PDB file of C-alpha atoms in Angstrom:
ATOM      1  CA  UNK Q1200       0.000   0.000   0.000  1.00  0.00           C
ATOM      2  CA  UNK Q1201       1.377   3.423  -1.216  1.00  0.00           C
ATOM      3  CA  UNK Q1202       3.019   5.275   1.932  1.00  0.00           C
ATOM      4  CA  UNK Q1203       4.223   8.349   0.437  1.00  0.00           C
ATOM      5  CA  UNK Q1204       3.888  10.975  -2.328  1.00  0.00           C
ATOM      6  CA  UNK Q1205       6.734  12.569  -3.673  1.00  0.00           C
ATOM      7  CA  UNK Q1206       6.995  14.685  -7.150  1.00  0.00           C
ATOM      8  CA  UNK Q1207       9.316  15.039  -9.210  1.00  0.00           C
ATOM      9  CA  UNK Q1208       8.766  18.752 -11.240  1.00  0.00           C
ATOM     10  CA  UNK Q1209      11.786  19.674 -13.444  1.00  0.00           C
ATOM     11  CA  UNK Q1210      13.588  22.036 -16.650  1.00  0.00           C
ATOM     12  CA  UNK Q1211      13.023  20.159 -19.927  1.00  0.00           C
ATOM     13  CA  UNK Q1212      16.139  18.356 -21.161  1.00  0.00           C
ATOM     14  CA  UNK Q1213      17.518  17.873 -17.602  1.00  0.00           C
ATOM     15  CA  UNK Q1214      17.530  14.136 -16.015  1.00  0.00           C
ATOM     16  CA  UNK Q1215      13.995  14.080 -15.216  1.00  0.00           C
ATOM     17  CA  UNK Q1216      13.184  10.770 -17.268  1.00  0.00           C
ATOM     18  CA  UNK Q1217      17.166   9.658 -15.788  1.00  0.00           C
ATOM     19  CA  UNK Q1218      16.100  10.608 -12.301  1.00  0.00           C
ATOM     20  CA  UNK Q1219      12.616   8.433 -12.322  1.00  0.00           C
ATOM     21  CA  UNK Q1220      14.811   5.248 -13.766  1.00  0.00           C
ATOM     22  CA  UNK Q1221      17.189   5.416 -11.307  1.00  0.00           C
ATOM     23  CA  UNK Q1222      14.851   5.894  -8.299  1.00  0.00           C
ATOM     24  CA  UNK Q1223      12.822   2.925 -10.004  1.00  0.00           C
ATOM     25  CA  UNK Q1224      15.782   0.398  -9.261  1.00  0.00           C
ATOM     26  CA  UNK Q1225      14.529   1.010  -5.342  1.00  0.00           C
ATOM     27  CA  UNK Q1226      11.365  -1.704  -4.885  1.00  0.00           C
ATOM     28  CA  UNK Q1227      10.228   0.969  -2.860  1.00  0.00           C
ATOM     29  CA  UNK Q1228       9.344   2.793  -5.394  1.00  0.00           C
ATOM     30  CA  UNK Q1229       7.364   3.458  -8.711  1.00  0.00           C
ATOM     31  CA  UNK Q1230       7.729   6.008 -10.601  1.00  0.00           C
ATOM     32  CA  UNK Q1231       5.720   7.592 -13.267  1.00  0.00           C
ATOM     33  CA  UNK Q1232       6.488   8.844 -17.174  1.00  0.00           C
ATOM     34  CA  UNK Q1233       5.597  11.990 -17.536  1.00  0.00           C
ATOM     35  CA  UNK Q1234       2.016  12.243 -15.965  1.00  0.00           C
ATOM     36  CA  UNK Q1235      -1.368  14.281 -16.513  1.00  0.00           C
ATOM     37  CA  UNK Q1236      -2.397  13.747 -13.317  1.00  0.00           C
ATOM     38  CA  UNK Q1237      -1.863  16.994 -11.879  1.00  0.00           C
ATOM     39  CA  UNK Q1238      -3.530  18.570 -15.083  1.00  0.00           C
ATOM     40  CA  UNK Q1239      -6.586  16.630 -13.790  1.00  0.00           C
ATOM     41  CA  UNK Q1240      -6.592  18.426 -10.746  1.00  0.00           C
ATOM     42  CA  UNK Q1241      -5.751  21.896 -12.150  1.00  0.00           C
ATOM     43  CA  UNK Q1242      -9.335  21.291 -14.592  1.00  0.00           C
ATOM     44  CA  UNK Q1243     -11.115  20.185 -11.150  1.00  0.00           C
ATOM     45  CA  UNK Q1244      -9.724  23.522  -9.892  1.00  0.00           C
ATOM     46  CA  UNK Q1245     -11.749  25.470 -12.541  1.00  0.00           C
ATOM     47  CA  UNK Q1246     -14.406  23.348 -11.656  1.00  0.00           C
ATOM     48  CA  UNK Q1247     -14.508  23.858  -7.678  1.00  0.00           C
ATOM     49  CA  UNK Q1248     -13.650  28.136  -9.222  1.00  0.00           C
ATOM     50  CA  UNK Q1249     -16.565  28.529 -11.066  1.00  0.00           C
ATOM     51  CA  UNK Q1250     -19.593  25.900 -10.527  1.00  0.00           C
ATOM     52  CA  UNK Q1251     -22.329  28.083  -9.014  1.00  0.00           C
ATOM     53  CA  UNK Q1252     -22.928  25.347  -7.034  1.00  0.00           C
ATOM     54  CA  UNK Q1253     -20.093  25.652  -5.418  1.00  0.00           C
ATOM     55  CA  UNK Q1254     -19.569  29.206  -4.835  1.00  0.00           C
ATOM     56  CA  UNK Q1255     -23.554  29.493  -3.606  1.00  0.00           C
ATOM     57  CA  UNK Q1256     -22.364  26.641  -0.471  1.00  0.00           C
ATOM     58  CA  UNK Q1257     -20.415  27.521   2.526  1.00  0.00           C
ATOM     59  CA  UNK Q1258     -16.904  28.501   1.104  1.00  0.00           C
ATOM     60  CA  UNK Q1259     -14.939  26.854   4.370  1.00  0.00           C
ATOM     61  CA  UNK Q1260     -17.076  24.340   4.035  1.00  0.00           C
ATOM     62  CA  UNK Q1261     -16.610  23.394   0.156  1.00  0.00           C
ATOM     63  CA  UNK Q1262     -12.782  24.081   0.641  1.00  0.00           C
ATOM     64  CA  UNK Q1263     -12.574  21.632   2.962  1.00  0.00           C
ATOM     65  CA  UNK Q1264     -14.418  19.351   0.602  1.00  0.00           C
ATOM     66  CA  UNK Q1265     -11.998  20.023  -2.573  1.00  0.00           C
ATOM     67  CA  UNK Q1266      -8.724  20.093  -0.784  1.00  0.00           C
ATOM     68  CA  UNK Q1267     -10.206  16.148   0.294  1.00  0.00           C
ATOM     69  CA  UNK Q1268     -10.764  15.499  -3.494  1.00  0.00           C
ATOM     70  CA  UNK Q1269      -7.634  16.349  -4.414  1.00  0.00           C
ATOM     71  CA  UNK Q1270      -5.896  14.216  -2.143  1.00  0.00           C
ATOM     72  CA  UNK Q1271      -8.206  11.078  -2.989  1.00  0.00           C
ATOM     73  CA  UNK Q1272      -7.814  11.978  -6.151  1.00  0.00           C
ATOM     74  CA  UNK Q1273      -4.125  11.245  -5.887  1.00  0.00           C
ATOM     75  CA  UNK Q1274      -3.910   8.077  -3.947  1.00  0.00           C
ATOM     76  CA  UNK Q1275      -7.195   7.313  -6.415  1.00  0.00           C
ATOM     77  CA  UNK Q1276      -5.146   7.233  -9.112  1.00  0.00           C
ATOM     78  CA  UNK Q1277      -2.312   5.166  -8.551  1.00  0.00           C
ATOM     79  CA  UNK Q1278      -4.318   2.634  -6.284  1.00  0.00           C
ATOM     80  CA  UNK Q1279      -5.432   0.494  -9.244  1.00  0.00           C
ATOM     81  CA  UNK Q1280      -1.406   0.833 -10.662  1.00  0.00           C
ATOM     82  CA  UNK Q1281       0.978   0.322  -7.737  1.00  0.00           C
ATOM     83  CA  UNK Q1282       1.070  -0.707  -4.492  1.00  0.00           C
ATOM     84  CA  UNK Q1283       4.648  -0.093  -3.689  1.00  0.00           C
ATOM     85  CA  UNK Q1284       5.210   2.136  -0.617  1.00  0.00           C
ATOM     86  CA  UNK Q1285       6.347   5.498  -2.241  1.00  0.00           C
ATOM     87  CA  UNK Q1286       5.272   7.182  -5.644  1.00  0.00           C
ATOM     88  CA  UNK Q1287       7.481   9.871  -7.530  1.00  0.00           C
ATOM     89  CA  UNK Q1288       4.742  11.595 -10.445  1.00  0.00           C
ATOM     90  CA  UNK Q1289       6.545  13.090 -12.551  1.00  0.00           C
ATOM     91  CA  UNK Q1290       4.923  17.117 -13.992  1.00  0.00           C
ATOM     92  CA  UNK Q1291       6.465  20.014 -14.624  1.00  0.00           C
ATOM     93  CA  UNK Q1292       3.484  21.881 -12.626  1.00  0.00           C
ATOM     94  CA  UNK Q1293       3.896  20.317  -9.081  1.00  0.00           C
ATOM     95  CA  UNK Q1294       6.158  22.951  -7.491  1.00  0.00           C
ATOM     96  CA  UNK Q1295       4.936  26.048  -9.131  1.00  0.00           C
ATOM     97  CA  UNK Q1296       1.698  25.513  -6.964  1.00  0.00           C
ATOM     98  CA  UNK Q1297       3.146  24.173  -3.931  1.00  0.00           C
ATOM     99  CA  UNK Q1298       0.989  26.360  -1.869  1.00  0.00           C
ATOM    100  CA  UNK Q1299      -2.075  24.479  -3.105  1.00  0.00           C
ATOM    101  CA  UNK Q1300      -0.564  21.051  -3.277  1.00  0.00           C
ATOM    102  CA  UNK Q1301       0.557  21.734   0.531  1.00  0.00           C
ATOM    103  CA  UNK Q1302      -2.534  21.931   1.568  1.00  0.00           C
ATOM    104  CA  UNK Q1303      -3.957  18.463   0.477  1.00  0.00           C
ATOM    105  CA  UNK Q1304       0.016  16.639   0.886  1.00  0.00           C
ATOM    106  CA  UNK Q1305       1.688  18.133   4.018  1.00  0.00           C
ATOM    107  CA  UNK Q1306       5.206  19.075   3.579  1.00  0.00           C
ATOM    108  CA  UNK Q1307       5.329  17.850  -0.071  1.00  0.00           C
ATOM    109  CA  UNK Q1308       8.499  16.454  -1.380  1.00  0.00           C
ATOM    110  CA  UNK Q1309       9.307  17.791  -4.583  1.00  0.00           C
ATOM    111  CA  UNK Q1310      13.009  16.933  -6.969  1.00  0.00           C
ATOM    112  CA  UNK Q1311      13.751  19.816  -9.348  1.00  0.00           C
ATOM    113  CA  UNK Q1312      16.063  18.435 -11.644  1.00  0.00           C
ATOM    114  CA  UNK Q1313      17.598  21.725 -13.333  1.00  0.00           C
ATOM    115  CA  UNK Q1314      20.529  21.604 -16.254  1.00  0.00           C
ATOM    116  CA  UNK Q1315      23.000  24.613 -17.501  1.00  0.00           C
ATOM    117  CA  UNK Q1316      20.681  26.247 -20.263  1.00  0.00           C
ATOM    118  CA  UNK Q1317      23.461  26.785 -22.352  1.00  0.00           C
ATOM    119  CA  UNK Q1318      22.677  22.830 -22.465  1.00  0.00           C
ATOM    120  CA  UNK Q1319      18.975  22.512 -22.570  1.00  0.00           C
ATOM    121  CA  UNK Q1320      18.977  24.642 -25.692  1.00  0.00           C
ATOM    122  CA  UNK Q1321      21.537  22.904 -27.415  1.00  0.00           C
ATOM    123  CA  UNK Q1322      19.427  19.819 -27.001  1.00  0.00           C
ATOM    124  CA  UNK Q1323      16.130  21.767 -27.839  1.00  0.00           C
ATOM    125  CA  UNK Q1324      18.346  23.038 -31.173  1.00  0.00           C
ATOM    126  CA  UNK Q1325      19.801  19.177 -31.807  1.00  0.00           C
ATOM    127  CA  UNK Q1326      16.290  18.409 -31.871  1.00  0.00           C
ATOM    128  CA  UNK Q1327      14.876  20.617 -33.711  1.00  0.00           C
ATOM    129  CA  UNK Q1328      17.500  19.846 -36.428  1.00  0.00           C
ATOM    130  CA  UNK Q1329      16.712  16.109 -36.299  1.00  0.00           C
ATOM    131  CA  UNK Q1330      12.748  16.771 -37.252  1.00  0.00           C
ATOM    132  CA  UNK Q1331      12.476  18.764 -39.572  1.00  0.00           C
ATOM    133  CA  UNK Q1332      10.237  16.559 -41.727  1.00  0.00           C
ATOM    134  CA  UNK Q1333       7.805  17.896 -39.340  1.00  0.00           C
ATOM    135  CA  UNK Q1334       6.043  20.929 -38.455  1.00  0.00           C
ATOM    136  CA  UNK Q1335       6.591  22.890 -35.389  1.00  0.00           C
ATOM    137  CA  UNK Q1336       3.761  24.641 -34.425  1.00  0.00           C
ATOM    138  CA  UNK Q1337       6.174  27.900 -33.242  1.00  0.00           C
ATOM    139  CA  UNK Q1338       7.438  27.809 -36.760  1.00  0.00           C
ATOM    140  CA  UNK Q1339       5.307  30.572 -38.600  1.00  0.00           C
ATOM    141  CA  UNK Q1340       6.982  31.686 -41.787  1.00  0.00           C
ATOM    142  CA  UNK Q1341       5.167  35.259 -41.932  1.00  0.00           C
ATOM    143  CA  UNK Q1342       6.385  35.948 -38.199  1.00  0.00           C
ATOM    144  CA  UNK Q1343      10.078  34.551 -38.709  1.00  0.00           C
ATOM    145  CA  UNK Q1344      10.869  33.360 -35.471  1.00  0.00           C
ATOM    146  CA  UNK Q1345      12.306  30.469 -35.917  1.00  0.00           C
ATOM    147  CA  UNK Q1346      14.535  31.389 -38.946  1.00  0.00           C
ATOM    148  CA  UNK Q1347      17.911  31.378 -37.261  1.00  0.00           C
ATOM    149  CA  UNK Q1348      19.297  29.750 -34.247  1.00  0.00           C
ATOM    150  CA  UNK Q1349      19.452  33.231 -32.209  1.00  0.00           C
ATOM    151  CA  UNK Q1350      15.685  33.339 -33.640  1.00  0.00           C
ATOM    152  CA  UNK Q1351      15.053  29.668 -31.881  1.00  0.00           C
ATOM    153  CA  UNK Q1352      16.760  30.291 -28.924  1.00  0.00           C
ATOM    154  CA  UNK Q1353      14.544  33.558 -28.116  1.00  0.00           C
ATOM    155  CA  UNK Q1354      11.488  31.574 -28.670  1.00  0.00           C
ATOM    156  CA  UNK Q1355      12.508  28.417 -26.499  1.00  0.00           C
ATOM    157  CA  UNK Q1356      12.930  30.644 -23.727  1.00  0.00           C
ATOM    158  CA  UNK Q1357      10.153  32.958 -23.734  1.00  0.00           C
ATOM    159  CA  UNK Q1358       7.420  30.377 -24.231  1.00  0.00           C
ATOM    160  CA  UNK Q1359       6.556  26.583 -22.728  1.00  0.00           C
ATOM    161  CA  UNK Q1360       8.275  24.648 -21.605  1.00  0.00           C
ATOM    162  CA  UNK Q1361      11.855  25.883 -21.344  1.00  0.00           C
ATOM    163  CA  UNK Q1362      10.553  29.640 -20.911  1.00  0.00           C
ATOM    164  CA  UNK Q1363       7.547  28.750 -19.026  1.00  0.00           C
ATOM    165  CA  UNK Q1364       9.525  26.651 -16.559  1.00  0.00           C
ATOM    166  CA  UNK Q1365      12.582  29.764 -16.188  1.00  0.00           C
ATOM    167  CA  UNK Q1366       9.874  31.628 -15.093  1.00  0.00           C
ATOM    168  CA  UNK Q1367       8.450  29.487 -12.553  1.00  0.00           C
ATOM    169  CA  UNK Q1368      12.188  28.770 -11.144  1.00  0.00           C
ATOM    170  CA  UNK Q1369      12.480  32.595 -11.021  1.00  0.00           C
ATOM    171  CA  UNK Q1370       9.387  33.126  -9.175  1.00  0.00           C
ATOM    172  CA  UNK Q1371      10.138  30.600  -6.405  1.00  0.00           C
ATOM    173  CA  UNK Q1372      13.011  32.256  -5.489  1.00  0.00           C
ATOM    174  CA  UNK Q1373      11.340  35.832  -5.984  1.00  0.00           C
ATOM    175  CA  UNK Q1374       8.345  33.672  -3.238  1.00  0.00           C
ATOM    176  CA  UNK Q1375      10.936  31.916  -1.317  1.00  0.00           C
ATOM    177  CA  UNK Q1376       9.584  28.710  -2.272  1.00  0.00           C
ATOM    178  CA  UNK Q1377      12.859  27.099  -3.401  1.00  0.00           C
ATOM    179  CA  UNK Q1378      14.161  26.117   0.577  1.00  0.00           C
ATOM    180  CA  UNK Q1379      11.068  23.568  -0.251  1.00  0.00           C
ATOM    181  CA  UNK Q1380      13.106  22.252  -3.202  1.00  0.00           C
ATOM    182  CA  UNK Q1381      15.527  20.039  -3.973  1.00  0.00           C
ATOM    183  CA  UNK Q1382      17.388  20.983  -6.405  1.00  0.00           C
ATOM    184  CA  UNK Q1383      19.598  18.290  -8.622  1.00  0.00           C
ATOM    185  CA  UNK Q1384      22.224  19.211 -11.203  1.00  0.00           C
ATOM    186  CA  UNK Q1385      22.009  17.288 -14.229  1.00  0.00           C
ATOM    187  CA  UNK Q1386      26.011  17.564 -14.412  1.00  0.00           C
ATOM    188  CA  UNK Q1387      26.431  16.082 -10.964  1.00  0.00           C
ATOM    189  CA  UNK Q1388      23.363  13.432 -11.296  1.00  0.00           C
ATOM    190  CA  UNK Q1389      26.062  12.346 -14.276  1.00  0.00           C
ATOM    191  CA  UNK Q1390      29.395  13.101 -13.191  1.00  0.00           C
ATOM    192  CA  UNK Q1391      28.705  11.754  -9.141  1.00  0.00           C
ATOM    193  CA  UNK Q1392      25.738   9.938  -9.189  1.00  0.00           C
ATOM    194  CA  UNK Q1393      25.790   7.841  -5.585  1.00  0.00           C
ATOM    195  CA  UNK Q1394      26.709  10.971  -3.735  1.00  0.00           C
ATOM    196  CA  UNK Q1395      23.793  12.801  -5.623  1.00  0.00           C
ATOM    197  CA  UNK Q1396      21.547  10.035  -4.716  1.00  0.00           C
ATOM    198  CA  UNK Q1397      22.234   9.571  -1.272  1.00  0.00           C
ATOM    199  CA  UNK Q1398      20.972  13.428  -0.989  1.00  0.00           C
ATOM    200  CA  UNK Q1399      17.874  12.817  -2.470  1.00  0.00           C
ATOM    201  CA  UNK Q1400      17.293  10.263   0.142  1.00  0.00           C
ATOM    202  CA  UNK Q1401      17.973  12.382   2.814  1.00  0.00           C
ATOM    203  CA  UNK Q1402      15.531  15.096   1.312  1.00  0.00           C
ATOM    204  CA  UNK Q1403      12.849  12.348   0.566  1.00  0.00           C
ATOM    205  CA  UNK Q1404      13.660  10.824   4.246  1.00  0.00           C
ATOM    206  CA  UNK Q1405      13.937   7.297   2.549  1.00  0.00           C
ATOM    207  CA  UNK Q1406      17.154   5.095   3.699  1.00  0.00           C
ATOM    208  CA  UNK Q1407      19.936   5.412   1.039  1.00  0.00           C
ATOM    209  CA  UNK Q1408      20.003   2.362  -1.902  1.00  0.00           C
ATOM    210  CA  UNK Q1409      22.802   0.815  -3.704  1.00  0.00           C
ATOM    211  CA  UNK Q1410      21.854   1.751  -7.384  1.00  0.00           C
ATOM    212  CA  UNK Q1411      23.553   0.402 -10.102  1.00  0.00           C
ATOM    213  CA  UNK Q1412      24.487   3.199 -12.408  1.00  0.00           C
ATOM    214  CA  UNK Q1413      25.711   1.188 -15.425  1.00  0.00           C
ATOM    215  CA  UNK Q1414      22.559  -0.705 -15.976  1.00  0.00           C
ATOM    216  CA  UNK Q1415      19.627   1.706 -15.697  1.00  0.00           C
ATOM    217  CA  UNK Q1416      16.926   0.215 -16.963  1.00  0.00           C
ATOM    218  CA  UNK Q1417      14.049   2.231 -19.129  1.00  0.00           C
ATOM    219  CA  UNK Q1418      10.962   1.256 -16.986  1.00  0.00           C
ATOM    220  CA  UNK Q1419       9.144   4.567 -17.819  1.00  0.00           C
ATOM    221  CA  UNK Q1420       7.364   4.175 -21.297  1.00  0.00           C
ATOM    222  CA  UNK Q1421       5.854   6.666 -23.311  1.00  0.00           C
ATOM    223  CA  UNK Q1422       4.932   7.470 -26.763  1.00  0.00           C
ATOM    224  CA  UNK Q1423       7.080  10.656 -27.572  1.00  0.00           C
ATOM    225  CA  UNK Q1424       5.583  10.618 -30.879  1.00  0.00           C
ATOM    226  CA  UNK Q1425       2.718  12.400 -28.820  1.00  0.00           C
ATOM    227  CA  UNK Q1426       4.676  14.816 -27.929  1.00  0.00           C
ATOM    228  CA  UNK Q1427       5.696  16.064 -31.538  1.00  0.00           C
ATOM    229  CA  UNK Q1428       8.875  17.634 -32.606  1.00  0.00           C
ATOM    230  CA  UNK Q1429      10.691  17.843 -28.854  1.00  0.00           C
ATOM    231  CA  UNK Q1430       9.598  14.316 -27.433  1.00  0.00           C
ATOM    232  CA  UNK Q1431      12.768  12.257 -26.410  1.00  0.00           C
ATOM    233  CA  UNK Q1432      12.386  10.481 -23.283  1.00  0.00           C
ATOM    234  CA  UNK Q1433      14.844   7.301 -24.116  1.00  0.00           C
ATOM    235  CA  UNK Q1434      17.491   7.090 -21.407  1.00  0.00           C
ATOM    236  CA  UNK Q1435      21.077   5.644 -21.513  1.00  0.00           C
ATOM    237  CA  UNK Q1436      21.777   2.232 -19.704  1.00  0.00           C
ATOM    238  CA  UNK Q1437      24.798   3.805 -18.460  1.00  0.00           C
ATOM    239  CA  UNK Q1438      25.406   7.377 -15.970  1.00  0.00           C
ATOM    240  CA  UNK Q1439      27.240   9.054 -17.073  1.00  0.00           C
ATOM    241  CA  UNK Q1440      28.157  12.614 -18.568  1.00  0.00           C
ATOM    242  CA  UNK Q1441      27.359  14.377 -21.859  1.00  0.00           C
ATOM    243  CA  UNK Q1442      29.821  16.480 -23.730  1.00  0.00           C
ATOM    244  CA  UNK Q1443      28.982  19.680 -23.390  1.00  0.00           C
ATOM    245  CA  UNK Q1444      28.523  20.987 -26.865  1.00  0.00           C
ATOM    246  CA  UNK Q1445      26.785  24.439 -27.051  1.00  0.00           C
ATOM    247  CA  UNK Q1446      29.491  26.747 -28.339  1.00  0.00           C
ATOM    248  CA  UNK Q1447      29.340  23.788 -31.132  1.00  0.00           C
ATOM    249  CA  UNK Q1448      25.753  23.688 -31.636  1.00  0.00           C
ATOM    250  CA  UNK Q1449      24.658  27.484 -31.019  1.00  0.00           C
ATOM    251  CA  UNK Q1450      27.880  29.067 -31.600  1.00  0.00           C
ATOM    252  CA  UNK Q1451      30.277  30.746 -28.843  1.00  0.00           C
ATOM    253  CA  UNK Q1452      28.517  33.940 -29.003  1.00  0.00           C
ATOM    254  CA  UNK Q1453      24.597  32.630 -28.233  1.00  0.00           C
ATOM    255  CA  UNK Q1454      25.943  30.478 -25.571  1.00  0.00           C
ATOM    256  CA  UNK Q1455      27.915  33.703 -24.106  1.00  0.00           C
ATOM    257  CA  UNK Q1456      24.575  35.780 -24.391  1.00  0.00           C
ATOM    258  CA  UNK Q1457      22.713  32.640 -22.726  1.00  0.00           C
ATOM    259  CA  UNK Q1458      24.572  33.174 -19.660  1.00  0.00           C
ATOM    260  CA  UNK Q1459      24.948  37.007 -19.328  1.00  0.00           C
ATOM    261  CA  UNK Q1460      21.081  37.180 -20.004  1.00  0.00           C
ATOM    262  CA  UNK Q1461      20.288  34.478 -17.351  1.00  0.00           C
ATOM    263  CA  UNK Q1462      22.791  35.557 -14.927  1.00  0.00           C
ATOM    264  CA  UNK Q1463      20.468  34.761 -11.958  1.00  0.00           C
ATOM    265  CA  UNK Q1464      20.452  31.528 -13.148  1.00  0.00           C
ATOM    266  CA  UNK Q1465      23.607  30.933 -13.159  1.00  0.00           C
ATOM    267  CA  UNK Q1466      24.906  32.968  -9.798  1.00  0.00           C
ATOM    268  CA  UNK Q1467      21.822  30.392  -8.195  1.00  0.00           C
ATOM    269  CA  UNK Q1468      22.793  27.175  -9.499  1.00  0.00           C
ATOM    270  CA  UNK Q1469      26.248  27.312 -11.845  1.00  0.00           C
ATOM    271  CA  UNK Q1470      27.944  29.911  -9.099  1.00  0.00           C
ATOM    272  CA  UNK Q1471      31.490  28.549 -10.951  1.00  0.00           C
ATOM    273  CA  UNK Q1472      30.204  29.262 -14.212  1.00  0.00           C
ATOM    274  CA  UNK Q1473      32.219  32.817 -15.547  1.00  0.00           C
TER     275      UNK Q1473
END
């Protein structure tokens, strides 16, 4: 019988898939592919928001009521697909509205796997590159924002999901919400993977597990065709790091304006990054 809830709510391109194999190697654990549960509950939201039937009953009352449904609704949902003691579901959303989700999971426990940018956009550009049999909805000729990598870059990170999620990393430190966090480095989930993991133990208060980084196996499945031109969820067997290839794939001077545009960013998370 599921114990525990924890979420895992991260930057595109960064480990999340990784970090939801390796945890899966623990029989303590199952862990989801990317999930839609918490969209569910964001449409009940509207619901419980605007229902005059709700809004014309007691409002402590029907609070009371919804913050109940949301919480069934979570252990509803797995019940009839795990019984292991601790699910990790897997949304970008989770920590953005931690307020809410604290108030129907106490104290929730939520991984934020985050990546150097300079990083996530060379992957976001490698994979644009790869599909370009298809079309990407972003890619409008009359508006010519996608014409040139600069051109890409400046739309990745002003709209979802790299942009989208920026923001939402900005505003929980603007809020204060990131002591909640933890926060995982893609580069050290790679480079120092046992040492990583035995911290996200300590922050999920579950006893530390021998993983075996050089057979990770892909239990997460999903159909990334779904998710159109920027779908790659495959994993390696094998932790270990990437080469890191931006001033190759955006050139030296993009990558440069990456980091002096994002310098928060970077003075938060890449502090030895000049």
């Amino acid at each position: 019988m599921t114990e525990k809830f924890v979420f895992n709510s991260s930057m595109p391109r960064s480990g999340s898939t990784l970090m939801q194999n390796i945890l899966f190697q623990n029989p303590r654990f199952y862990c989801s592919p990317t999930s839609g549960l918490f969209e569910l509950l964001l449409l009940a939201r509207t619901g419980y928001s605007t229902v005059p039937e709700f809004k014309a009953q007691d409002p402590q009352l029907m609070r009371k009521a919804f913050m109940g449904l949301c919480r069934e609704s979570v252990y509803g949902w797995y019940r009839p697909i795990t019984d292991k003691p601790v699910v990790c579901d897997k949304c970008r959303g989770w920590f953005h509205y931690y307020e809410w989700v604290e108030q129907f999971m106490p104290n929730p426990k939520i991984i934020v796997c985050i990546r150097d940018l300079r990083a996530v956009l060379s992957s976001m550009e490698k994979l644009w590159r790869k599909n370009r049999h298809q079309q990407d909805g972003f890619d409008q000729q009359a508006k010519m924002n996608m014409i040139t990598i600069d051109n890409r870059v400046r739309q990745w990170l002003n709209t979802p999901p790299v942009g989208l999620q920026m923001m939402r990393l900005r505003d929980a430190f603007q809020t204060g919400l990131n002591k909640h966090l933890h926060f995982v480095r893609y580069e050290d989930l790679t480079t120092k993977p046992k040492e990583t993991m035995d911290k996200v133990y300590d922050f999920l208060e579950e006893e530390h597990f021998g993983h075996d980084f050089d057979n990770v196996e892909q239990k997460t499945q999903e159909d990334d065709a779904v998710f159109a031109f920027y779908g790659d969820h495959q994993i390696r067997q094998q932790v270990k790091p990437l080469k890191a290839d931006w001033n190759e794939v955006l050139g030296r001077d993009i990558s440069n304006h990456i980091r002096e545009a994002n310098a928060w960013f970077y003075q938060v998370f890449y502090p030895e990054v000049k």
